[in-house]
Amino acid sequence: MCLGLPVVVACASSGPPGPSVAPAVAAPAPLEPGDAIQVSFSREPDQSGQYEIDESRRVALPFLDEWSVQGIPPDTLRSRLLAAYRSQLRNQTIDVRLLRRVRVLGAVQKPGLYLVDGTMTLADVVAQAGGATSEGNLNDVRVLRNGTQVQADLRGGVMAFEQLHSGDQVYLPEKSWLSRHAATMIGATVSAAVGLIVVLTR
């Protein structure tokens, strides 16, 4: 799947876990209100920008007026937009990226709302929020969706756009108390063991 590659136009882009767990969907879901479409034009840079989808699931785009995105799969939507621009503009590079709005919470440096594009992995989403704090558990990222906890994988380069839905919450929990204090506990245990050996050998 390609959601963000430029195209050259030759004729005229620790918190509360959910009560249940659901598998992540295989196919990317359509865009929703609050998401955005980012377009870039090599010859009209003043028209380049991010254009937000409104509550009626429509978006006003430069040169194309309003478009409805309701129920259209992302791959299909991007292809249609590029075809429409191909018929309007000539001899320039056009980039169309589809952006999902998600909230990043938990043990990250800058919690808040972020737009996720098709080139980003879940690790990139966490990095966009400033990365994990010293107490963040990167091995246990969670995606909260409509009261459920969706399985996610921060490792292995999993693409965020394919796993995330609009309005999802990406939650990074803190490490367990044992994990955060393991080094201190090991040091204390070693010191105690050494002290005991010294006493026993006197």
PDB file of C-alpha atoms in Angstrom:
ATOM      1  CA  MET A   1       0.000   0.000   0.000  1.00  0.00           C
ATOM      2  CA  CYS A   2       1.295   3.458  -0.849  1.00  0.00           C
ATOM      3  CA  LEU A   3      -0.317   6.484   0.775  1.00  0.00           C
ATOM      4  CA  GLY A   4       2.351   9.148   0.620  1.00  0.00           C
ATOM      5  CA  LEU A   5       4.657   8.865  -2.387  1.00  0.00           C
ATOM      6  CA  PRO A   6       4.897  11.846  -4.751  1.00  0.00           C
ATOM      7  CA  VAL A   7       3.472  11.501  -8.258  1.00  0.00           C
ATOM      8  CA  VAL A   8       4.747  13.390 -11.309  1.00  0.00           C
ATOM      9  CA  VAL A   9       1.914  14.649 -13.511  1.00  0.00           C
ATOM     10  CA  ALA A  10       2.817  14.685 -17.180  1.00  0.00           C
ATOM     11  CA  CYS A  11      -0.472  16.088 -18.521  1.00  0.00           C
ATOM     12  CA  ALA A  12      -2.626  18.859 -17.378  1.00  0.00           C
ATOM     13  CA  SER A  13      -0.807  13.003   0.155  1.00  0.00           C
ATOM     14  CA  SER A  14      -0.002   3.454  32.811  1.00  0.00           C
ATOM     15  CA  GLY A  15      -3.566   4.185  32.223  1.00  0.00           C
ATOM     16  CA  PRO A  16      -6.787   2.361  32.327  1.00  0.00           C
ATOM     17  CA  PRO A  17      -6.868  -0.649  29.995  1.00  0.00           C
ATOM     18  CA  GLY A  18     -10.040  -1.236  27.999  1.00  0.00           C
ATOM     19  CA  PRO A  19     -12.545  -3.822  29.203  1.00  0.00           C
ATOM     20  CA  SER A  20     -11.989  -6.078  26.228  1.00  0.00           C
ATOM     21  CA  VAL A  21      -9.405  -6.784  23.551  1.00  0.00           C
ATOM     22  CA  ALA A  22     -10.120  -6.791  19.811  1.00  0.00           C
ATOM     23  CA  PRO A  23      -7.728  -7.585  16.954  1.00  0.00           C
ATOM     24  CA  ALA A  24      -6.494  -4.741  14.762  1.00  0.00           C
ATOM     25  CA  VAL A  25      -8.225  -4.566  11.406  1.00  0.00           C
ATOM     26  CA  ALA A  26      -6.374  -5.642   8.287  1.00  0.00           C
ATOM     27  CA  ALA A  27      -7.625  -2.938   5.917  1.00  0.00           C
ATOM     28  CA  PRO A  28      -7.277   0.801   6.598  1.00  0.00           C
ATOM     29  CA  ALA A  29     -10.571   2.442   7.561  1.00  0.00           C
ATOM     30  CA  PRO A  30     -11.996   5.469   5.699  1.00  0.00           C
ATOM     31  CA  LEU A  31     -11.114   8.952   6.918  1.00  0.00           C
ATOM     32  CA  GLU A  32     -13.384  10.653   9.453  1.00  0.00           C
ATOM     33  CA  PRO A  33     -14.162  14.231  10.550  1.00  0.00           C
ATOM     34  CA  GLY A  34     -11.076  15.829  12.089  1.00  0.00           C
ATOM     35  CA  ASP A  35      -8.726  13.900   9.818  1.00  0.00           C
ATOM     36  CA  ALA A  36      -6.987  15.778   7.004  1.00  0.00           C
ATOM     37  CA  ILE A  37      -5.646  15.551   3.472  1.00  0.00           C
ATOM     38  CA  GLN A  38      -2.231  17.057   2.830  1.00  0.00           C
ATOM     39  CA  VAL A  39      -1.479  18.168  -0.730  1.00  0.00           C
ATOM     40  CA  SER A  40       1.730  19.640  -2.138  1.00  0.00           C
ATOM     41  CA  PHE A  41       2.193  21.301  -5.539  1.00  0.00           C
ATOM     42  CA  SER A  42       5.634  21.947  -7.001  1.00  0.00           C
ATOM     43  CA  ARG A  43       4.434  24.966  -9.021  1.00  0.00           C
ATOM     44  CA  GLU A  44       1.788  26.339  -6.640  1.00  0.00           C
ATOM     45  CA  PRO A  45       3.454  26.090  -3.209  1.00  0.00           C
ATOM     46  CA  ASP A  46       1.058  28.704  -1.803  1.00  0.00           C
ATOM     47  CA  GLN A  47      -1.775  26.185  -2.335  1.00  0.00           C
ATOM     48  CA  SER A  48       0.073  23.387  -0.546  1.00  0.00           C
ATOM     49  CA  GLY A  49      -1.145  22.522   2.939  1.00  0.00           C
ATOM     50  CA  GLN A  50      -3.308  20.356   5.177  1.00  0.00           C
ATOM     51  CA  TYR A  51      -7.064  20.484   4.602  1.00  0.00           C
ATOM     52  CA  GLU A  52      -9.332  19.215   7.377  1.00  0.00           C
ATOM     53  CA  ILE A  53     -12.352  16.979   6.810  1.00  0.00           C
ATOM     54  CA  ASP A  54     -15.499  18.568   8.252  1.00  0.00           C
ATOM     55  CA  GLU A  55     -18.381  17.023  10.193  1.00  0.00           C
ATOM     56  CA  SER A  56     -20.229  16.147   6.970  1.00  0.00           C
ATOM     57  CA  ARG A  57     -17.143  14.190   5.834  1.00  0.00           C
ATOM     58  CA  ARG A  58     -16.350  16.703   3.117  1.00  0.00           C
ATOM     59  CA  VAL A  59     -13.116  18.558   2.456  1.00  0.00           C
ATOM     60  CA  ALA A  60     -12.435  21.707   0.431  1.00  0.00           C
ATOM     61  CA  LEU A  61      -9.316  21.165  -1.673  1.00  0.00           C
ATOM     62  CA  PRO A  62      -7.438  23.627  -3.906  1.00  0.00           C
ATOM     63  CA  PHE A  63      -8.408  23.384  -7.605  1.00  0.00           C
ATOM     64  CA  LEU A  64     -11.000  20.643  -6.847  1.00  0.00           C
ATOM     65  CA  ASP A  65     -13.593  22.395  -4.648  1.00  0.00           C
ATOM     66  CA  GLU A  66     -15.369  20.128  -2.129  1.00  0.00           C
ATOM     67  CA  TRP A  67     -14.936  16.371  -2.024  1.00  0.00           C
ATOM     68  CA  SER A  68     -16.855  13.791  -0.018  1.00  0.00           C
ATOM     69  CA  VAL A  69     -14.681  11.144   1.648  1.00  0.00           C
ATOM     70  CA  GLN A  70     -17.520   9.183   3.232  1.00  0.00           C
ATOM     71  CA  GLY A  71     -17.034   5.418   2.994  1.00  0.00           C
ATOM     72  CA  ILE A  72     -14.138   5.646   0.518  1.00  0.00           C
ATOM     73  CA  PRO A  73     -11.134   3.390   1.308  1.00  0.00           C
ATOM     74  CA  PRO A  74      -7.887   5.388   1.630  1.00  0.00           C
ATOM     75  CA  ASP A  75      -6.168   3.819  -1.401  1.00  0.00           C
ATOM     76  CA  THR A  76      -9.202   4.535  -3.577  1.00  0.00           C
ATOM     77  CA  LEU A  77      -9.536   8.093  -2.274  1.00  0.00           C
ATOM     78  CA  ARG A  78      -5.906   8.920  -2.961  1.00  0.00           C
ATOM     79  CA  SER A  79      -6.087   7.441  -6.473  1.00  0.00           C
ATOM     80  CA  ARG A  80      -9.215   9.460  -7.270  1.00  0.00           C
ATOM     81  CA  LEU A  81      -7.651  12.679  -6.020  1.00  0.00           C
ATOM     82  CA  LEU A  82      -4.521  12.161  -8.092  1.00  0.00           C
ATOM     83  CA  ALA A  83      -6.608  11.386 -11.170  1.00  0.00           C
ATOM     84  CA  ALA A  84      -8.634  14.567 -10.628  1.00  0.00           C
ATOM     85  CA  TYR A  85      -5.497  16.669 -10.258  1.00  0.00           C
ATOM     86  CA  ARG A  86      -3.997  15.001 -13.325  1.00  0.00           C
ATOM     87  CA  SER A  87      -6.891  16.297 -15.394  1.00  0.00           C
ATOM     88  CA  GLN A  88      -6.538  19.844 -14.012  1.00  0.00           C
ATOM     89  CA  LEU A  89      -2.810  20.528 -13.693  1.00  0.00           C
ATOM     90  CA  ARG A  90       0.144  20.002 -16.008  1.00  0.00           C
ATOM     91  CA  ASN A  91       3.867  19.334 -15.717  1.00  0.00           C
ATOM     92  CA  GLN A  92       4.343  19.411 -11.991  1.00  0.00           C
ATOM     93  CA  THR A  93       4.863  17.089  -9.050  1.00  0.00           C
ATOM     94  CA  ILE A  94       1.841  16.548  -6.825  1.00  0.00           C
ATOM     95  CA  ASP A  95       1.980  14.799  -3.457  1.00  0.00           C
ATOM     96  CA  VAL A  96      -1.192  13.641  -1.678  1.00  0.00           C
ATOM     97  CA  ARG A  97      -1.067  12.286   1.867  1.00  0.00           C
ATOM     98  CA  LEU A  98      -3.996  11.098   3.960  1.00  0.00           C
ATOM     99  CA  LEU A  99      -3.746  11.973   7.659  1.00  0.00           C
ATOM    100  CA  ARG A 100      -5.520  10.426  10.647  1.00  0.00           C
ATOM    101  CA  ARG A 101      -6.054  12.369  13.864  1.00  0.00           C
ATOM    102  CA  VAL A 102      -5.169  10.383  16.981  1.00  0.00           C
ATOM    103  CA  ARG A 103      -4.466  11.241  20.600  1.00  0.00           C
ATOM    104  CA  VAL A 104      -1.198  10.129  22.223  1.00  0.00           C
ATOM    105  CA  LEU A 105      -1.362   9.731  26.009  1.00  0.00           C
ATOM    106  CA  GLY A 106       0.516   8.208  28.899  1.00  0.00           C
ATOM    107  CA  ALA A 107       4.246   8.192  29.550  1.00  0.00           C
ATOM    108  CA  VAL A 108       5.250  10.419  26.600  1.00  0.00           C
ATOM    109  CA  GLN A 109       6.958  13.811  26.659  1.00  0.00           C
ATOM    110  CA  LYS A 110       4.214  15.765  24.828  1.00  0.00           C
ATOM    111  CA  PRO A 111       0.747  14.177  25.128  1.00  0.00           C
ATOM    112  CA  GLY A 112      -1.844  15.550  22.722  1.00  0.00           C
ATOM    113  CA  LEU A 113      -3.525  15.289  19.315  1.00  0.00           C
ATOM    114  CA  TYR A 114      -1.403  14.354  16.306  1.00  0.00           C
ATOM    115  CA  LEU A 115      -1.916  13.648  12.605  1.00  0.00           C
ATOM    116  CA  VAL A 116      -0.555  10.312  11.370  1.00  0.00           C
ATOM    117  CA  ASP A 117       0.315   9.679   7.720  1.00  0.00           C
ATOM    118  CA  GLY A 118       0.920   6.508   5.734  1.00  0.00           C
ATOM    119  CA  THR A 119       4.702   6.571   6.132  1.00  0.00           C
ATOM    120  CA  MET A 120       4.661   6.425   9.934  1.00  0.00           C
ATOM    121  CA  THR A 121       5.040   3.428  12.207  1.00  0.00           C
ATOM    122  CA  LEU A 122       3.605   3.254  15.715  1.00  0.00           C
ATOM    123  CA  ALA A 123       7.102   4.015  16.992  1.00  0.00           C
ATOM    124  CA  ASP A 124       7.051   7.187  14.862  1.00  0.00           C
ATOM    125  CA  VAL A 125       3.745   8.203  16.469  1.00  0.00           C
ATOM    126  CA  VAL A 126       5.294   7.934  19.936  1.00  0.00           C
ATOM    127  CA  ALA A 127       8.356   9.848  18.688  1.00  0.00           C
ATOM    128  CA  GLN A 128       6.086  12.594  17.317  1.00  0.00           C
ATOM    129  CA  ALA A 129       4.811  13.060  20.877  1.00  0.00           C
ATOM    130  CA  GLY A 130       8.373  13.676  22.044  1.00  0.00           C
ATOM    131  CA  GLY A 131       9.192  10.039  22.709  1.00  0.00           C
ATOM    132  CA  ALA A 132       8.751   8.020  25.877  1.00  0.00           C
ATOM    133  CA  THR A 133       9.585   9.384  29.297  1.00  0.00           C
ATOM    134  CA  SER A 134      12.198   7.574  31.368  1.00  0.00           C
ATOM    135  CA  GLU A 135       9.362   5.549  32.886  1.00  0.00           C
ATOM    136  CA  GLY A 136       7.576   4.720  29.610  1.00  0.00           C
ATOM    137  CA  ASN A 137       7.219   1.061  28.648  1.00  0.00           C
ATOM    138  CA  LEU A 138       7.917   0.840  24.902  1.00  0.00           C
ATOM    139  CA  ASN A 139       7.171  -2.890  24.924  1.00  0.00           C
ATOM    140  CA  ASP A 140       3.530  -2.389  25.910  1.00  0.00           C
ATOM    141  CA  VAL A 141       1.971   0.275  23.660  1.00  0.00           C
ATOM    142  CA  ARG A 142      -1.838   0.158  23.681  1.00  0.00           C
ATOM    143  CA  VAL A 143      -4.482   1.492  21.308  1.00  0.00           C
ATOM    144  CA  LEU A 144      -7.806   2.382  22.942  1.00  0.00           C
ATOM    145  CA  ARG A 145     -10.836   2.485  20.639  1.00  0.00           C
ATOM    146  CA  ASN A 146     -14.485   2.941  21.630  1.00  0.00           C
ATOM    147  CA  GLY A 147     -14.059   1.312  25.025  1.00  0.00           C
ATOM    148  CA  THR A 148     -11.930  -1.560  23.776  1.00  0.00           C
ATOM    149  CA  GLN A 149      -8.210  -2.171  23.861  1.00  0.00           C
ATOM    150  CA  VAL A 150      -6.902  -2.959  20.388  1.00  0.00           C
ATOM    151  CA  GLN A 151      -3.813  -5.100  19.966  1.00  0.00           C
ATOM    152  CA  ALA A 152      -0.861  -3.098  18.673  1.00  0.00           C
ATOM    153  CA  ASP A 153       2.819  -3.695  18.055  1.00  0.00           C
ATOM    154  CA  LEU A 154       5.381  -0.931  18.545  1.00  0.00           C
ATOM    155  CA  ARG A 155       8.194  -3.123  17.252  1.00  0.00           C
ATOM    156  CA  GLY A 156       8.848  -4.535  13.806  1.00  0.00           C
ATOM    157  CA  GLY A 157       7.977  -1.434  11.778  1.00  0.00           C
ATOM    158  CA  VAL A 158       4.188  -1.921  11.888  1.00  0.00           C
ATOM    159  CA  MET A 159       2.528   0.879   9.903  1.00  0.00           C
ATOM    160  CA  ALA A 160       0.387   3.112  12.102  1.00  0.00           C
ATOM    161  CA  PHE A 161      -1.986   4.152   9.303  1.00  0.00           C
ATOM    162  CA  GLU A 162      -2.997   0.519   8.779  1.00  0.00           C
ATOM    163  CA  GLN A 163      -3.546  -0.186  12.483  1.00  0.00           C
ATOM    164  CA  LEU A 164      -5.059   3.078  13.687  1.00  0.00           C
ATOM    165  CA  HIS A 165      -8.571   4.435  13.243  1.00  0.00           C
ATOM    166  CA  SER A 166      -9.520   8.086  13.398  1.00  0.00           C
ATOM    167  CA  GLY A 167     -10.021   9.124  17.022  1.00  0.00           C
ATOM    168  CA  ASP A 168      -7.970   6.272  18.492  1.00  0.00           C
ATOM    169  CA  GLN A 169      -5.919   6.870  21.619  1.00  0.00           C
ATOM    170  CA  VAL A 170      -2.351   5.598  21.577  1.00  0.00           C
ATOM    171  CA  TYR A 171      -1.451   4.945  25.200  1.00  0.00           C
ATOM    172  CA  LEU A 172       2.054   4.266  26.506  1.00  0.00           C
ATOM    173  CA  PRO A 173       1.916   2.866  30.062  1.00  0.00           C
ATOM    174  CA  GLU A 174       4.649   3.240  32.633  1.00  0.00           C
ATOM    175  CA  LYS A 175       7.038   0.420  33.398  1.00  0.00           C
ATOM    176  CA  SER A 176       6.175  -1.712  36.404  1.00  0.00           C
ATOM    177  CA  TRP A 177       7.654  -0.784  39.775  1.00  0.00           C
ATOM    178  CA  LEU A 178       9.876  -3.861  39.589  1.00  0.00           C
ATOM    179  CA  SER A 179      11.210  -2.907  36.141  1.00  0.00           C
ATOM    180  CA  ARG A 180      11.927   0.675  37.205  1.00  0.00           C
ATOM    181  CA  HIS A 181      13.785  -0.379  40.350  1.00  0.00           C
ATOM    182  CA  ALA A 182      15.430  -3.579  39.113  1.00  0.00           C
ATOM    183  CA  ALA A 183      18.940  -2.105  39.010  1.00  0.00           C
ATOM    184  CA  THR A 184      18.616  -0.706  42.540  1.00  0.00           C
ATOM    185  CA  MET A 185      17.260  -3.991  43.869  1.00  0.00           C
ATOM    186  CA  ILE A 186      20.020  -6.006  42.209  1.00  0.00           C
ATOM    187  CA  GLY A 187      22.642  -3.655  43.616  1.00  0.00           C
ATOM    188  CA  ALA A 188      21.174  -3.905  47.101  1.00  0.00           C
ATOM    189  CA  THR A 189      20.980  -7.692  46.861  1.00  0.00           C
ATOM    190  CA  VAL A 190      24.597  -7.953  45.722  1.00  0.00           C
ATOM    191  CA  SER A 191      25.748  -5.635  48.524  1.00  0.00           C
ATOM    192  CA  ALA A 192      23.838  -7.661  51.089  1.00  0.00           C
ATOM    193  CA  ALA A 193      25.274 -10.910  49.749  1.00  0.00           C
ATOM    194  CA  VAL A 194      28.817  -9.541  49.843  1.00  0.00           C
ATOM    195  CA  GLY A 195      28.292  -8.318  53.401  1.00  0.00           C
ATOM    196  CA  LEU A 196      26.993 -11.723  54.461  1.00  0.00           C
ATOM    197  CA  ILE A 197      29.967 -13.489  52.890  1.00  0.00           C
ATOM    198  CA  VAL A 198      32.374 -11.168  54.710  1.00  0.00           C
ATOM    199  CA  VAL A 199      30.660 -11.874  58.040  1.00  0.00           C
ATOM    200  CA  LEU A 200      30.655 -15.647  57.498  1.00  0.00           C
ATOM    201  CA  THR A 201      34.328 -15.778  56.535  1.00  0.00           C
ATOM    202  CA  ARG A 202      35.589 -13.912  59.581  1.00  0.00           C
TER     203      ARG A 202
END
